[in-house]
CSV table of C-alpha atoms in Angstrom, one decimal:
chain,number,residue,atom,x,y,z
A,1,UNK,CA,1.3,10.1,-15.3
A,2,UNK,CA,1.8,8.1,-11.9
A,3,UNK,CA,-1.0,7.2,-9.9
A,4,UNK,CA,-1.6,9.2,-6.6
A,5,UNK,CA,-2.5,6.9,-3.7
A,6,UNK,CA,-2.4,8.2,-0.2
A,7,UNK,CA,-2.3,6.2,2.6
A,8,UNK,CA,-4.0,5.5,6.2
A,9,UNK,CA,-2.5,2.8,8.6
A,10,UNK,CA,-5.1,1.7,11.1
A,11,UNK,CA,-4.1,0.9,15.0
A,12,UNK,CA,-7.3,1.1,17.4
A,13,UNK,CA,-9.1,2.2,14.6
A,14,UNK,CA,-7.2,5.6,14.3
A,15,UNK,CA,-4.8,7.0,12.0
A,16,UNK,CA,-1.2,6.3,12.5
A,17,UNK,CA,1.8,6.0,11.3
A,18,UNK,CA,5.3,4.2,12.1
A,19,UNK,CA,9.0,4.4,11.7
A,20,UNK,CA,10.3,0.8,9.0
A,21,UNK,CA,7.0,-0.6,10.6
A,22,UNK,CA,8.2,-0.8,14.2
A,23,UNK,CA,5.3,-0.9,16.4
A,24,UNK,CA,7.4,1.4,19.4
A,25,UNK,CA,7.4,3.9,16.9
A,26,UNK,CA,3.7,4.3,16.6
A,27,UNK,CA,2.3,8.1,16.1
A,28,UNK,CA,-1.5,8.9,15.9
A,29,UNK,CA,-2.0,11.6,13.5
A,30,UNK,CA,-6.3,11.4,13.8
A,31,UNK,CA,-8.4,9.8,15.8
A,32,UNK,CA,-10.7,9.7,13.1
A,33,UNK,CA,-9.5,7.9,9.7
A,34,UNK,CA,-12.9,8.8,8.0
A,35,UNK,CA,-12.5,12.6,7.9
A,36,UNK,CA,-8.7,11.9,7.0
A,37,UNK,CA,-10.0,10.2,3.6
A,38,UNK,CA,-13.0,12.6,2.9
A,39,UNK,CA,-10.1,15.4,2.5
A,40,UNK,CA,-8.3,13.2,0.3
A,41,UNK,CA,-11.5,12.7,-1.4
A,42,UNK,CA,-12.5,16.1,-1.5
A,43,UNK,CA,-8.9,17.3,-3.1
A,44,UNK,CA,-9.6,14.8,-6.4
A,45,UNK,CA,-7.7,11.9,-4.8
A,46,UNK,CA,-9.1,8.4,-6.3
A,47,UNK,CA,-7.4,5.4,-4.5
A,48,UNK,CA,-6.7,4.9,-1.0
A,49,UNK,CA,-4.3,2.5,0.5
A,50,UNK,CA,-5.7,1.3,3.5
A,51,UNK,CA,-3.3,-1.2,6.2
A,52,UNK,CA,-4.3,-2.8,8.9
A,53,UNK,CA,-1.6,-2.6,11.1
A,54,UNK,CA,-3.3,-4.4,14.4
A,55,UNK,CA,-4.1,-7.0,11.4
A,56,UNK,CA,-0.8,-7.5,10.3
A,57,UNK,CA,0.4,-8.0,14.3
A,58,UNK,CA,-2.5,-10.0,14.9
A,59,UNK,CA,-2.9,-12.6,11.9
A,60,UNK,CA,-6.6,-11.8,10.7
A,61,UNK,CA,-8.3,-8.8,10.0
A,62,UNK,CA,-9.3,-6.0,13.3
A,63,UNK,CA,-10.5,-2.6,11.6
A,64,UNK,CA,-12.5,-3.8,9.2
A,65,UNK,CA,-15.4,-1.6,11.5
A,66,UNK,CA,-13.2,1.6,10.0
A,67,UNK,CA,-12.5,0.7,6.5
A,68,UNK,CA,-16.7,-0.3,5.8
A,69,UNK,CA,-16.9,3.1,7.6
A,70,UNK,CA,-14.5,4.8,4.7
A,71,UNK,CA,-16.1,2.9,2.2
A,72,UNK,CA,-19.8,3.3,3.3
A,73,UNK,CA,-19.1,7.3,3.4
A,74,UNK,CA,-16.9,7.9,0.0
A,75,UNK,CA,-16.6,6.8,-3.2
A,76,UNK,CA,-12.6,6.2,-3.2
A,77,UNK,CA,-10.8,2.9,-4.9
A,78,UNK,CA,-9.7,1.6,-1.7
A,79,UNK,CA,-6.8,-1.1,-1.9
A,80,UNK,CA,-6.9,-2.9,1.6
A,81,UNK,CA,-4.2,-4.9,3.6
A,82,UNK,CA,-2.9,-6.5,6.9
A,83,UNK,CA,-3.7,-9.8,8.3
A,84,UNK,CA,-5.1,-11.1,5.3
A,85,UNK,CA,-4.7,-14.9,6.1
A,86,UNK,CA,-7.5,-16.9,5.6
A,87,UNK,CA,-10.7,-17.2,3.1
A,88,UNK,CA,-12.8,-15.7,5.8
A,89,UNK,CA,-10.0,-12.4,6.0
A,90,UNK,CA,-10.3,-11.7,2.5
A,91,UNK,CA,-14.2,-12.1,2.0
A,92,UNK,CA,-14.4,-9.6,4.7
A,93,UNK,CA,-12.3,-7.1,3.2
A,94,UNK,CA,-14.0,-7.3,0.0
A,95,UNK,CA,-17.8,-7.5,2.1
A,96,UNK,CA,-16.2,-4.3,3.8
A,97,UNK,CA,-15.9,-2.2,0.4
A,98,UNK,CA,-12.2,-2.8,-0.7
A,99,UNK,CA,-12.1,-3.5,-3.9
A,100,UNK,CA,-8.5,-4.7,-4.0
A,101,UNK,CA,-6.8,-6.5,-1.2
A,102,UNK,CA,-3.3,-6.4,-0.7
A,103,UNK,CA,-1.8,-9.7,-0.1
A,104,UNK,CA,1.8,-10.3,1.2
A,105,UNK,CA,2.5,-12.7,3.6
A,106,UNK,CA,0.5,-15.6,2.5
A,107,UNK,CA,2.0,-15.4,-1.1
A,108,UNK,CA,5.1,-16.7,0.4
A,109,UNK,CA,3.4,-19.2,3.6
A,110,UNK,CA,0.9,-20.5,1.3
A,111,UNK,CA,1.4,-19.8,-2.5
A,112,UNK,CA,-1.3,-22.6,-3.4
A,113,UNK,CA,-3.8,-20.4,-0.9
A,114,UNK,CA,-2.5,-17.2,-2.4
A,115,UNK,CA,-2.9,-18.9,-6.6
A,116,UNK,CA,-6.9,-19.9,-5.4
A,117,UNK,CA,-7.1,-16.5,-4.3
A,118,UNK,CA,-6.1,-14.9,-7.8
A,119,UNK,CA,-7.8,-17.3,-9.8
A,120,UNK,CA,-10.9,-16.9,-7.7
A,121,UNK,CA,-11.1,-13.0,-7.6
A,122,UNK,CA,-9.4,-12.1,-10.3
A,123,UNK,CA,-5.4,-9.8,-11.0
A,124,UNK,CA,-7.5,-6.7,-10.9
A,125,UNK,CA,-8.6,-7.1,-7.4
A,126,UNK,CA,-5.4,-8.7,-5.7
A,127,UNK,CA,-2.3,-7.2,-5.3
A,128,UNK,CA,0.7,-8.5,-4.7
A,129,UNK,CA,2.5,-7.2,-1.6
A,130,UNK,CA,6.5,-7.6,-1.8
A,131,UNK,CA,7.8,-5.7,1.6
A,132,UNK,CA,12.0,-5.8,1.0
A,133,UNK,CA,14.5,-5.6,3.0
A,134,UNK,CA,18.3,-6.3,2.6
A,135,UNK,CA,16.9,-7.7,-0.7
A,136,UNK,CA,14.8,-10.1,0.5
A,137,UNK,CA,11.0,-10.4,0.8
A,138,UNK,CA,9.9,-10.0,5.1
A,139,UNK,CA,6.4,-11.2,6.0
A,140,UNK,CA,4.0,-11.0,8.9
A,141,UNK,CA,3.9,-7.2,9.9
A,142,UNK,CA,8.2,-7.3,8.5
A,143,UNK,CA,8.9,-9.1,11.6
A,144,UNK,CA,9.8,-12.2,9.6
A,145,UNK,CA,12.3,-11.9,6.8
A,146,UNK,CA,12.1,-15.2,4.4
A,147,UNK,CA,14.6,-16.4,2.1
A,148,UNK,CA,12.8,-15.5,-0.8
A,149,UNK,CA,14.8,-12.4,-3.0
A,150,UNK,CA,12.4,-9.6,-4.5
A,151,UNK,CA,12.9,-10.6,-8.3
A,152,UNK,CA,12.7,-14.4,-8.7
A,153,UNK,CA,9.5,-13.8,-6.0
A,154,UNK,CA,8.2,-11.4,-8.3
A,155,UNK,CA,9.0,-13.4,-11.4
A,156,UNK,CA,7.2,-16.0,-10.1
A,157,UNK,CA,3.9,-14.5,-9.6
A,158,UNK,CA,3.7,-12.4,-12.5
A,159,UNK,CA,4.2,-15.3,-14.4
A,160,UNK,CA,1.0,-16.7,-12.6
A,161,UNK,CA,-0.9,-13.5,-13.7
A,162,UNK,CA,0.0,-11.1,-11.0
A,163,UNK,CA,-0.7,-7.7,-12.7
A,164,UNK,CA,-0.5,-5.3,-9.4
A,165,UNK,CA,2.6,-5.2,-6.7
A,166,UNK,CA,2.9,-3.0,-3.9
A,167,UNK,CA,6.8,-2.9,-3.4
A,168,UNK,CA,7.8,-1.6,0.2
A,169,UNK,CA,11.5,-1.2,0.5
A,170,UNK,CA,11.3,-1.0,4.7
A,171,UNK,CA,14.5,0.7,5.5
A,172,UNK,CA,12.5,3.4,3.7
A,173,UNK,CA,9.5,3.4,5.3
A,174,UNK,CA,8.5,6.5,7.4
A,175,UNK,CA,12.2,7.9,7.3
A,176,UNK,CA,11.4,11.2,5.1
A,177,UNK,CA,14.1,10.4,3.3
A,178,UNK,CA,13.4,9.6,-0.4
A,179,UNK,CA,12.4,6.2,-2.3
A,180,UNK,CA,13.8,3.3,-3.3
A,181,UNK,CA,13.9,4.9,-7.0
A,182,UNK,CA,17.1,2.6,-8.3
A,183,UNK,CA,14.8,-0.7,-6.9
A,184,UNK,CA,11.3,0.4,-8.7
A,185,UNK,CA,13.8,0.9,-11.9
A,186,UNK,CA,14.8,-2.7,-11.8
A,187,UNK,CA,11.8,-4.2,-11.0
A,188,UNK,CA,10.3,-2.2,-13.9
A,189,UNK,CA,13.1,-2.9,-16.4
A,190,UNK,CA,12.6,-6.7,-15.3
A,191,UNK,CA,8.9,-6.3,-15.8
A,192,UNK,CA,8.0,-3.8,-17.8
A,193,UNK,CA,4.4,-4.2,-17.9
A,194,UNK,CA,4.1,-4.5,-13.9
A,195,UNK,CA,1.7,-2.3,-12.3
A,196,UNK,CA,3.9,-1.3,-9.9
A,197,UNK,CA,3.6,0.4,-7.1
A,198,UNK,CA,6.2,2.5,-5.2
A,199,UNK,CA,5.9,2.6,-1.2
A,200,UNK,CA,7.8,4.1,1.5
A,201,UNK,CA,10.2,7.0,1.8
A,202,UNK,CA,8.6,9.7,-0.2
A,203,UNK,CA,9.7,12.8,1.7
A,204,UNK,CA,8.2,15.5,-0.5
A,205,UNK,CA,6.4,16.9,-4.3
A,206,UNK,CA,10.1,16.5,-5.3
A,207,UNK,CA,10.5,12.1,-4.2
A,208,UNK,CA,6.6,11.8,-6.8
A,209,UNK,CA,8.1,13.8,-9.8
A,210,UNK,CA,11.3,11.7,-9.5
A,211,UNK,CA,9.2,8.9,-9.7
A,212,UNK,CA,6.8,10.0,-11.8
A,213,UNK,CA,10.4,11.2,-14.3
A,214,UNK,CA,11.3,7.3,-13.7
A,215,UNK,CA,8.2,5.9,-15.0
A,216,UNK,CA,6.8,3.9,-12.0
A,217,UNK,CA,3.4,3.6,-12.6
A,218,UNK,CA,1.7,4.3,-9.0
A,219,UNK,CA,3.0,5.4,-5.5
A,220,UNK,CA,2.1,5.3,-2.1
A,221,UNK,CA,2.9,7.7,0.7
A,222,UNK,CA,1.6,9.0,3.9
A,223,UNK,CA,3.7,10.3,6.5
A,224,UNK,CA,5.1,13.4,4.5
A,225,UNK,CA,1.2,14.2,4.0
A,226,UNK,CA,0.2,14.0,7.6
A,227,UNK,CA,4.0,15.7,8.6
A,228,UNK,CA,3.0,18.8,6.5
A,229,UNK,CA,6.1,17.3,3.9
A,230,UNK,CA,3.3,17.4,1.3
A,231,UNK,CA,0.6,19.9,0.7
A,232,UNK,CA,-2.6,18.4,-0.4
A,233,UNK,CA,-3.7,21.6,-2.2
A,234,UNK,CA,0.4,21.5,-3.7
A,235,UNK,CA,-0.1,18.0,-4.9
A,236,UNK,CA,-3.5,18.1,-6.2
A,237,UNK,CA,-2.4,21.3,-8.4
A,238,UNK,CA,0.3,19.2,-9.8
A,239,UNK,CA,-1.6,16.2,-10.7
A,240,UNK,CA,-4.2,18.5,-12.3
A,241,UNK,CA,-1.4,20.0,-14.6
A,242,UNK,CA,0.3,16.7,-15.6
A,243,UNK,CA,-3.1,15.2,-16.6
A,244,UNK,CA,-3.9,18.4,-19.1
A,245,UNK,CA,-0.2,17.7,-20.6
């Protein structure tokens, strides 16, 4: 069965979210992210994708405050990521309570920083981001697109021991209107052993089971929770069911 893995993006410390991860966009769904991932907690959820979207805009790490908070007060997997840059970024992330830190940007700036990092901490606790758009990896909150194109990227680092990878396809992201399905497909027929995980667009139940159907091992999603798209309650009954089959 796919892996459930809701979502809270961080500006000010609050929840948010925003529209292909432009910052005009921004919407503030809580003002406080803790009670936002005790319900998830509280409705079987495991994993929580936490981003740092002042992070990602700022180059180093701002709400770690919130995501020790999260950590402190449940017992969720939580995956953490924006403005992961230096040495110093990532052992506060880790010091915070993540116990896997999503790492995108530096993976294409500074491979040699981003191949210490896995060595160092092992594939189990870093995940590779790969944000796509047009085909081609973007980096630094997606306001930089590089030249680097999703597969040979991908290739590259798997082959280095990469086991995780959080793909973002950002035309997607926060438009309600389904996943990037035919993309996870090819990065999974590529890699078949990737432990992928599918991120933006999810609009509804439906978006999951077609990925779920498709045989992507994990997705993300957040705005169709927090737009009443998805019922907690819906998609904690489902979950229950597909584990007893």
């Amino acid at each position: 069965m796919i892996e459930l893995i809701p979502a809270i993006d961080l500006i000010d410390g609050k929840c948010v979210r925003l529209t292909k991860g432009d910052y005009s966009t921004q919407k503030v769904y809580n003002e406080d992210p803790l009670s936002v991932a005790q319900e998830f907690e509280a409705y079987g959820f495991h994993r929580l994708h936490v981003v740092d979207l002042d992070g990602a805009r700022s180059k180093h790490i701002v709400n770690h405050k919130t995501l020790e908070r999260i950590a402190t007060h449940t017992s969720l997997t939580i995956d953490f990521g924006g403005g992961i840059k230096t040495d110093h970024d990532l052992h506060i992330a880790f010091d915070c309570g993540a116990k896997l830190a999503t790492i995108g940007s530096i993976a294409i700036t500074s491979p040699v920083l981003f191949g210490t990092w896995l060595e160092k901490y092992g594939a189990e606790s870093i995940i590779l981001g790969a944000d796509v758009k047009n085909g081609f990896i973007s980096i630094n909150g997606w306001k930089e697109e590089s030249t680097k194109a999703l597969i040979p990227f991908l290739e590259s680092y798997i082959n280095q021991g990469v086991k995780h990878v959080l793909c973002t396809e950002i035309s997607k992201d926060g438009m309600l209107q389904g996943p990037a399905t035919t993309l996870y497909k090819e990065v999974m027929a590529e890699f078949p052993e990737c432990k992928l995980i599918a991120s933006g667009g999810v609009s509804g139940l439906h978006d999951i089971k077609t990925l779920n159907s498709a045989g992507i091992p994990a997705v993300v999603f957040g705005k169709a929770i927090y737009e009443g798209k998805i019922s907690l309650e819906e998609l904690a009954s489902w979950a229950e069911k597909q584990q007893k089959q």
